[in-house]
Amino acid sequence: MLGESVLSIILNPVEDDWIYYCSFFTALVIAQVIQLTHYSSEEFDPSNHALSRDVLAGRLWLELMAVFSIALNALGAGLQLLLTR
Amino acid sequence: MLYEVPKVRQFHESPETEHIVDWADLFFDLTYVAAAFQLGKMFISEVSWLAAFKFAVVALCLHDAWRFKTLHDSTFCATDVVHKLLDIIYMCSVASAAVFIQPNSAMENMNTSYAFGLSLSLAVNVAVLGVEKLEIYVRSKVLCARKYVEIEFFDNVLPRLFMYAAASGYSGVLLYRSRDEDKAPDREWTYIVLLLLGSHVMGALLPLLLLWAQAVPGTLFINCTVSPFRFLTTFFSFAIFLQCQPSIYPGITNILQIAMELG
């Protein structure tokens, strides 16, 4: 979904305006910061992961990932909206 | 090899091993990126709370298609020709769903096949997943694998299959009826979204509430709850939903009527 955000930012008609360029780079920085935040807080050790902790934690993690994913998708669309209007 | 029964990648007691992502996984991920991009276009086509709600439900459906396939592939390993073909059908259904995601103004028009195509693609998607689960249940000799797919089938596959099939039937009936009309009612797309949402209420929230109620510590793959109870809950929820919402769902009789007209 982060890939979709980057696509949404890049695949826009370029406007020759400094406000557009400011918005463009700010949008890229936002996507990068979210990516850094996500991967720095992600648990990569399988034994400590929520999926292997207990059944409720695993299920909650799965459902919250769906919410996170939708939020990321909405963020990408919002950034695109920001750049096109 | 032409066909072999999928193997369990990792048993719970055995040492953890890393699942190596192959090129096919990376290739298939591109489909989901394209689907997410289509969703983004749908989201910005109309800025309202209702549009945001519809976007969230459709996004949830696509996220589930990704999640269940990823979990299945992380649990079972199958590299034979038959399973590769099943993977291709699965990805085609995701790509097809992505194609049918259009701006809300287009989805609301029941003269177009967007809502029907999206619902049918999602139904095919879940059906393929169900075939894979059933295959392991029937063919595998590993008891915990059979128990795992049994839970997955009743928790995740069956409720979604019911609801996506209901949404497909409903949108198909509307498409058939509105083909000669100039304009179809706008609210029908909202009803289809509600049907899609129903799959998550029954497929995700209900088992989660059951787990919460039982509060049994254990592991995701080994801990088993009462599957027949879940099946009955899902089945009766679906039946009640259909019977209590005659204005939302035209009912089986309408489908039979159209089938007779076609015949």
Tab-separated table of C-alpha atoms in Angstrom:
chain	number	residue	atom	x	y	z
A	1	MET	CA	0.000	0.000	0.000
A	2	LEU	CA	2.978	2.275	0.479
A	3	GLY	CA	3.805	1.520	-3.149
A	4	GLU	CA	0.351	2.772	-4.077
A	5	SER	CA	1.045	6.024	-2.198
A	6	VAL	CA	4.239	6.575	-4.167
A	7	LEU	CA	2.418	5.781	-7.421
A	8	SER	CA	-0.362	8.214	-6.532
A	9	ILE	CA	2.202	10.948	-5.915
A	10	ILE	CA	4.229	10.349	-9.061
A	11	LEU	CA	1.495	9.593	-11.608
A	12	ASN	CA	0.088	13.086	-11.747
A	13	PRO	CA	0.292	15.785	-14.404
A	14	VAL	CA	3.147	18.099	-13.440
A	15	GLU	CA	2.276	21.751	-12.928
A	16	ASP	CA	5.020	24.307	-13.427
A	17	ASP	CA	4.404	25.964	-10.125
A	18	TRP	CA	6.589	26.165	-7.004
A	19	ILE	CA	3.591	25.342	-4.810
A	20	TYR	CA	3.147	22.102	-6.757
A	21	TYR	CA	6.815	21.167	-6.298
A	22	CYS	CA	6.633	21.956	-2.567
A	23	SER	CA	3.527	19.773	-2.275
A	24	PHE	CA	5.123	17.015	-4.352
A	25	PHE	CA	8.263	16.731	-2.224
A	26	THR	CA	6.306	17.112	1.001
A	27	ALA	CA	4.040	14.244	-0.087
A	28	LEU	CA	7.107	12.098	-0.828
A	29	VAL	CA	8.575	12.908	2.597
A	30	ILE	CA	5.261	11.967	4.253
A	31	ALA	CA	5.277	8.584	2.464
A	32	GLN	CA	8.917	8.010	3.449
A	33	VAL	CA	8.330	8.890	7.099
A	34	ILE	CA	5.347	6.521	7.271
A	35	GLN	CA	7.465	3.782	5.733
A	36	LEU	CA	10.263	4.380	8.273
A	37	THR	CA	7.807	4.455	11.174
A	38	HIS	CA	6.126	1.252	10.037
A	39	TYR	CA	9.261	-0.809	9.474
A	40	SER	CA	11.036	0.454	12.588
A	41	SER	CA	8.117	-0.702	14.735
A	42	GLU	CA	7.574	-3.980	12.876
A	43	GLU	CA	8.505	-7.195	14.717
A	44	PHE	CA	10.714	-9.343	12.487
A	45	ASP	CA	11.497	-12.051	15.032
A	46	PRO	CA	8.874	-14.791	14.471
A	47	SER	CA	8.903	-15.918	18.099
A	48	ASN	CA	7.997	-12.430	19.348
A	49	HIS	CA	5.440	-11.728	16.665
A	50	ALA	CA	1.787	-11.289	17.622
A	51	LEU	CA	0.848	-14.204	15.364
A	52	SER	CA	2.814	-16.623	17.520
A	53	ARG	CA	2.024	-15.013	20.884
A	54	ASP	CA	-1.590	-16.101	21.334
A	55	VAL	CA	-4.688	-16.512	19.266
A	56	LEU	CA	-6.366	-13.257	20.288
A	57	ALA	CA	-3.237	-11.178	19.709
A	58	GLY	CA	-2.788	-12.833	16.304
A	59	ARG	CA	-6.355	-12.212	15.285
A	60	LEU	CA	-6.226	-8.601	16.456
A	61	TRP	CA	-2.991	-8.033	14.574
A	62	LEU	CA	-4.582	-9.387	11.395
A	63	GLU	CA	-7.656	-7.166	11.731
A	64	LEU	CA	-5.633	-4.061	12.640
A	65	MET	CA	-3.401	-4.623	9.628
A	66	ALA	CA	-6.520	-4.312	7.482
A	67	VAL	CA	-7.297	-0.945	9.090
A	68	PHE	CA	-3.688	0.160	8.637
A	69	SER	CA	-3.762	-0.920	5.014
A	70	ILE	CA	-6.973	1.003	4.285
A	71	ALA	CA	-5.570	4.074	6.026
A	72	LEU	CA	-2.435	3.883	3.874
A	73	ASN	CA	-4.556	3.561	0.763
A	74	ALA	CA	-6.609	6.589	1.802
A	75	LEU	CA	-3.409	8.493	2.497
A	76	GLY	CA	-2.146	7.817	-1.030
A	77	ALA	CA	-5.452	8.939	-2.505
A	78	GLY	CA	-5.443	12.027	-0.278
A	79	LEU	CA	-1.958	12.989	-1.388
A	80	GLN	CA	-3.040	12.576	-4.994
A	81	LEU	CA	-6.052	14.783	-4.315
A	82	LEU	CA	-3.751	17.357	-2.754
A	83	LEU	CA	-1.512	17.425	-5.810
A	84	THR	CA	-4.275	17.542	-8.409
A	85	ARG	CA	-6.341	20.316	-6.805
B	1	MET	CA	5.377	-32.267	-11.094
B	2	LEU	CA	1.782	-32.142	-12.284
B	3	TYR	CA	0.124	-32.518	-8.886
B	4	GLU	CA	1.067	-33.118	-5.286
B	5	VAL	CA	-0.615	-32.460	-1.968
B	6	PRO	CA	0.586	-29.159	-0.430
B	7	LYS	CA	3.105	-29.601	2.356
B	8	VAL	CA	3.061	-27.833	5.711
B	9	ARG	CA	5.909	-25.331	5.729
B	10	GLN	CA	6.303	-25.000	9.463
B	11	PHE	CA	5.100	-27.057	12.393
B	12	HIS	CA	4.486	-25.242	15.611
B	13	GLU	CA	7.037	-27.096	17.717
B	14	SER	CA	9.802	-27.168	15.102
B	15	PRO	CA	12.496	-24.436	14.900
B	16	GLU	CA	11.487	-21.305	13.036
B	17	THR	CA	12.648	-21.044	9.443
B	18	GLU	CA	12.422	-18.045	7.182
B	19	HIS	CA	9.923	-18.174	4.346
B	20	ILE	CA	11.828	-17.211	1.190
B	21	VAL	CA	9.709	-15.003	-1.058
B	22	ASP	CA	9.895	-16.172	-4.666
B	23	TRP	CA	9.561	-14.168	-7.891
B	24	ALA	CA	5.942	-15.198	-8.388
B	25	ASP	CA	4.996	-13.556	-5.066
B	26	LEU	CA	6.681	-10.325	-6.128
B	27	PHE	CA	4.947	-10.469	-9.489
B	28	PHE	CA	1.543	-11.072	-7.914
B	29	ASP	CA	2.071	-8.151	-5.524
B	30	LEU	CA	2.015	-5.847	-8.538
B	31	THR	CA	-1.628	-6.793	-9.075
B	32	TYR	CA	-2.471	-5.615	-5.603
B	33	VAL	CA	-0.593	-2.348	-6.121
B	34	ALA	CA	-2.655	-1.755	-9.271
B	35	ALA	CA	-5.828	-2.637	-7.355
B	36	ALA	CA	-4.856	-0.160	-4.609
B	37	PHE	CA	-4.259	2.486	-7.255
B	38	GLN	CA	-7.747	1.873	-8.674
B	39	LEU	CA	-9.144	2.165	-5.164
B	40	GLY	CA	-7.383	5.499	-4.777
B	41	LYS	CA	-9.054	6.751	-7.959
B	42	MET	CA	-12.413	5.614	-6.577
B	43	PHE	CA	-11.713	7.427	-3.295
B	44	ILE	CA	-10.915	10.796	-4.829
B	45	SER	CA	-13.809	10.662	-7.304
B	46	GLU	CA	-16.235	11.761	-4.596
B	47	VAL	CA	-15.348	13.370	-1.298
B	48	SER	CA	-18.020	12.447	1.235
B	49	TRP	CA	-18.419	10.240	4.286
B	50	LEU	CA	-20.571	7.756	2.387
B	51	ALA	CA	-18.003	7.505	-0.406
B	52	ALA	CA	-15.253	7.018	2.186
B	53	PHE	CA	-17.297	4.222	3.768
B	54	LYS	CA	-17.768	2.491	0.394
B	55	PHE	CA	-14.054	2.872	-0.298
B	56	ALA	CA	-13.202	1.310	3.073
B	57	VAL	CA	-15.457	-1.698	2.473
B	58	VAL	CA	-14.120	-2.403	-1.019
B	59	ALA	CA	-10.558	-1.896	0.244
B	60	LEU	CA	-11.281	-4.372	3.040
B	61	CYS	CA	-12.456	-6.951	0.485
B	62	LEU	CA	-9.256	-6.586	-1.546
B	63	HIS	CA	-7.100	-6.588	1.562
B	64	ASP	CA	-8.733	-9.851	2.605
B	65	ALA	CA	-7.969	-11.346	-0.812
B	66	TRP	CA	-4.314	-10.490	-0.245
B	67	ARG	CA	-4.223	-11.506	3.408
B	68	PHE	CA	-5.819	-14.928	3.097
B	69	LYS	CA	-3.681	-15.894	0.126
B	70	THR	CA	-0.520	-14.720	1.900
B	71	LEU	CA	-1.411	-16.657	5.041
B	72	HIS	CA	-2.271	-19.752	3.023
B	73	ASP	CA	0.971	-19.608	1.030
B	74	SER	CA	2.959	-19.012	4.218
B	75	THR	CA	1.413	-22.081	5.797
B	76	PHE	CA	1.424	-24.507	2.869
B	77	CYS	CA	3.941	-25.056	0.113
B	78	ALA	CA	2.788	-26.168	-3.335
B	79	THR	CA	4.900	-25.804	-6.459
B	80	ASP	CA	3.135	-28.195	-8.832
B	81	VAL	CA	1.404	-27.245	-12.083
B	82	VAL	CA	-2.164	-27.572	-10.787
B	83	HIS	CA	-1.548	-25.168	-7.898
B	84	LYS	CA	0.257	-22.726	-10.156
B	85	LEU	CA	-2.839	-22.719	-12.364
B	86	LEU	CA	-5.013	-22.119	-9.298
B	87	ASP	CA	-2.722	-19.199	-8.388
B	88	ILE	CA	-3.172	-17.744	-11.855
B	89	ILE	CA	-6.972	-18.003	-11.586
B	90	TYR	CA	-6.752	-16.379	-8.154
B	91	MET	CA	-4.686	-13.484	-9.456
B	92	CYS	CA	-6.960	-13.087	-12.478
B	93	SER	CA	-9.898	-12.685	-10.101
B	94	VAL	CA	-8.002	-9.991	-8.145
B	95	ALA	CA	-7.059	-8.193	-11.371
B	96	SER	CA	-10.649	-8.501	-12.580
B	97	ALA	CA	-11.930	-7.010	-9.306
B	98	ALA	CA	-9.435	-4.158	-9.709
B	99	VAL	CA	-10.641	-3.457	-13.243
B	100	PHE	CA	-14.242	-3.190	-12.078
B	101	ILE	CA	-13.409	-0.674	-9.326
B	102	GLN	CA	-14.482	2.603	-10.847
B	103	PRO	CA	-15.537	6.028	-9.528
B	104	ASN	CA	-18.695	5.896	-7.424
B	105	SER	CA	-20.760	7.675	-10.069
B	106	ALA	CA	-20.033	4.790	-12.461
B	107	MET	CA	-20.555	2.082	-9.834
B	108	GLU	CA	-23.969	3.513	-8.931
B	109	ASN	CA	-25.205	3.133	-12.470
B	110	MET	CA	-26.665	-0.345	-12.594
B	111	ASN	CA	-26.742	-0.308	-16.387
B	112	THR	CA	-23.001	-0.933	-16.197
B	113	SER	CA	-21.526	-4.207	-15.034
B	114	TYR	CA	-19.034	-2.687	-12.573
B	115	ALA	CA	-20.800	-3.668	-9.339
B	116	PHE	CA	-21.684	-7.098	-10.692
B	117	GLY	CA	-18.160	-7.672	-12.020
B	118	LEU	CA	-16.586	-6.637	-8.724
B	119	SER	CA	-18.886	-8.878	-6.658
B	120	LEU	CA	-18.470	-11.836	-8.998
B	121	SER	CA	-14.674	-11.461	-9.064
B	122	LEU	CA	-14.592	-11.443	-5.276
B	123	ALA	CA	-16.854	-14.505	-5.168
B	124	VAL	CA	-14.578	-16.386	-7.596
B	125	ASN	CA	-11.579	-15.280	-5.557
B	126	VAL	CA	-12.962	-16.730	-2.334
B	127	ALA	CA	-14.188	-19.840	-4.152
B	128	VAL	CA	-10.640	-20.612	-5.369
B	129	LEU	CA	-9.357	-20.165	-1.837
B	130	GLY	CA	-12.099	-22.481	-0.620
B	131	VAL	CA	-11.085	-25.134	-3.153
B	132	GLU	CA	-7.508	-24.958	-1.859
B	133	LYS	CA	-8.656	-25.322	1.738
B	134	LEU	CA	-10.987	-28.210	0.924
B	135	GLU	CA	-8.275	-29.932	-1.049
B	136	ILE	CA	-5.941	-29.905	1.952
B	137	TYR	CA	-8.740	-31.080	4.213
B	138	VAL	CA	-9.498	-34.018	1.942
B	139	ARG	CA	-6.008	-34.964	0.733
B	140	SER	CA	-3.625	-34.062	3.544
B	141	LYS	CA	-2.686	-36.680	6.109
B	142	VAL	CA	-1.410	-34.121	8.632
B	143	LEU	CA	-4.028	-33.789	11.345
B	144	CYS	CA	-3.179	-30.235	12.489
B	145	ALA	CA	-3.178	-29.034	8.875
B	146	ARG	CA	-6.644	-30.463	8.356
B	147	LYS	CA	-7.866	-28.850	11.563
B	148	TYR	CA	-6.341	-25.509	10.561
B	149	VAL	CA	-7.961	-25.447	7.129
B	150	GLU	CA	-11.249	-26.546	8.659
B	151	ILE	CA	-11.214	-23.501	10.958
B	152	GLU	CA	-10.115	-21.252	8.117
B	153	PHE	CA	-12.852	-22.593	5.879
B	154	PHE	CA	-15.655	-22.002	8.372
B	155	ASP	CA	-14.237	-18.712	9.729
B	156	ASN	CA	-13.072	-16.957	6.630
B	157	VAL	CA	-14.074	-18.666	3.419
B	158	LEU	CA	-17.678	-19.722	3.904
B	159	PRO	CA	-19.140	-16.441	5.270
B	160	ARG	CA	-17.404	-14.447	2.558
B	161	LEU	CA	-18.482	-16.844	-0.136
B	162	PHE	CA	-22.103	-16.518	1.028
B	163	MET	CA	-22.020	-12.743	1.054
B	164	TYR	CA	-20.070	-12.237	-2.161
B	165	ALA	CA	-22.410	-14.674	-3.883
B	166	ALA	CA	-25.357	-12.723	-2.477
B	167	ALA	CA	-23.854	-9.447	-3.737
B	168	SER	CA	-23.194	-11.031	-7.149
B	169	GLY	CA	-26.748	-12.346	-7.362
B	170	TYR	CA	-28.228	-9.025	-6.298
B	171	SER	CA	-26.121	-6.911	-8.649
B	172	GLY	CA	-26.667	-9.450	-11.444
B	173	VAL	CA	-30.442	-9.196	-11.036
B	174	LEU	CA	-30.207	-5.391	-11.074
B	175	LEU	CA	-27.999	-5.455	-14.144
B	176	TYR	CA	-30.444	-7.731	-15.925
B	177	ARG	CA	-33.454	-5.603	-14.973
B	178	SER	CA	-31.959	-2.194	-15.656
B	179	ARG	CA	-30.453	-2.949	-19.030
B	180	ASP	CA	-33.401	-1.338	-20.830
B	181	GLU	CA	-33.876	1.519	-18.384
B	182	ASP	CA	-32.343	4.943	-18.705
B	183	LYS	CA	-31.326	5.292	-15.087
B	184	ALA	CA	-31.244	2.891	-12.178
B	185	PRO	CA	-31.779	3.894	-8.532
B	186	ASP	CA	-28.634	5.320	-6.987
B	187	ARG	CA	-28.926	3.599	-3.636
B	188	GLU	CA	-28.421	0.090	-5.025
B	189	TRP	CA	-24.639	0.375	-5.009
B	190	THR	CA	-24.807	1.261	-1.318
B	191	TYR	CA	-26.821	-1.906	-0.673
B	192	ILE	CA	-24.236	-3.992	-2.517
B	193	VAL	CA	-21.522	-2.397	-0.369
B	194	LEU	CA	-23.552	-3.345	2.708
B	195	LEU	CA	-23.678	-6.936	1.472
B	196	LEU	CA	-19.902	-6.894	1.025
B	197	LEU	CA	-19.537	-5.457	4.513
B	198	GLY	CA	-21.717	-8.266	5.864
B	199	SER	CA	-19.029	-10.738	4.870
B	200	HIS	CA	-16.584	-9.010	7.215
B	201	VAL	CA	-19.053	-8.735	10.045
B	202	MET	CA	-19.657	-12.470	9.888
B	203	GLY	CA	-16.250	-13.554	8.668
B	204	ALA	CA	-14.030	-11.433	10.871
B	205	LEU	CA	-15.840	-9.800	13.755
B	206	LEU	CA	-17.942	-12.783	14.761
B	207	PRO	CA	-15.019	-15.212	15.208
B	208	LEU	CA	-13.105	-12.425	16.957
B	209	LEU	CA	-15.953	-11.941	19.409
B	210	LEU	CA	-16.154	-15.704	19.908
B	211	LEU	CA	-12.446	-15.802	20.699
B	212	TRP	CA	-12.826	-12.881	23.048
B	213	ALA	CA	-15.719	-14.580	24.797
B	214	GLN	CA	-13.793	-17.807	25.212
B	215	ALA	CA	-10.488	-16.066	26.027
B	216	VAL	CA	-8.587	-19.286	25.532
B	217	PRO	CA	-4.834	-18.750	25.384
B	218	GLY	CA	-3.096	-20.768	22.737
B	219	THR	CA	-1.667	-20.461	19.287
B	220	LEU	CA	-3.230	-19.356	16.070
B	221	PHE	CA	-2.681	-22.620	14.296
B	222	ILE	CA	-3.259	-25.209	16.955
B	223	ASN	CA	-5.987	-23.796	19.157
B	224	CYS	CA	-9.344	-25.022	17.922
B	225	THR	CA	-12.775	-23.796	18.820
B	226	VAL	CA	-16.086	-25.358	17.982
B	227	SER	CA	-16.281	-25.200	14.193
B	228	PRO	CA	-19.838	-26.562	13.777
B	229	PHE	CA	-21.050	-23.801	16.089
B	230	ARG	CA	-19.320	-21.227	13.903
B	231	PHE	CA	-20.783	-22.745	10.787
B	232	LEU	CA	-24.296	-22.657	12.230
B	233	THR	CA	-23.846	-19.070	13.428
B	234	THR	CA	-22.663	-18.011	10.004
B	235	PHE	CA	-25.367	-19.898	8.190
B	236	PHE	CA	-28.189	-18.598	10.353
B	237	SER	CA	-26.803	-15.043	10.274
B	238	PHE	CA	-26.872	-15.197	6.524
B	239	ALA	CA	-30.373	-16.668	6.437
B	240	ILE	CA	-31.660	-14.065	8.895
B	241	PHE	CA	-29.970	-11.311	6.932
B	242	LEU	CA	-31.680	-12.415	3.737
B	243	GLN	CA	-35.079	-12.873	5.330
B	244	CYS	CA	-35.033	-9.625	7.298
B	245	GLN	CA	-33.975	-7.427	4.405
B	246	PRO	CA	-36.454	-8.049	1.604
B	247	SER	CA	-35.983	-4.481	0.372
B	248	ILE	CA	-32.231	-4.981	0.087
B	249	TYR	CA	-32.123	-8.429	-1.404
B	250	PRO	CA	-34.697	-9.445	-4.017
B	251	GLY	CA	-34.642	-13.043	-2.864
B	252	ILE	CA	-34.139	-16.389	-4.482
B	253	THR	CA	-37.550	-16.226	-6.162
B	254	ASN	CA	-36.453	-13.316	-8.350
B	255	ILE	CA	-33.388	-15.209	-9.525
B	256	LEU	CA	-35.519	-18.244	-10.301
B	257	GLN	CA	-37.999	-16.023	-12.139
B	258	ILE	CA	-35.251	-14.548	-14.294
B	259	ALA	CA	-33.808	-18.007	-14.904
B	260	MET	CA	-37.242	-19.136	-16.135
B	261	GLU	CA	-37.519	-16.052	-18.351
B	262	LEU	CA	-34.109	-16.804	-19.821
B	263	GLY	CA	-35.059	-20.446	-20.262
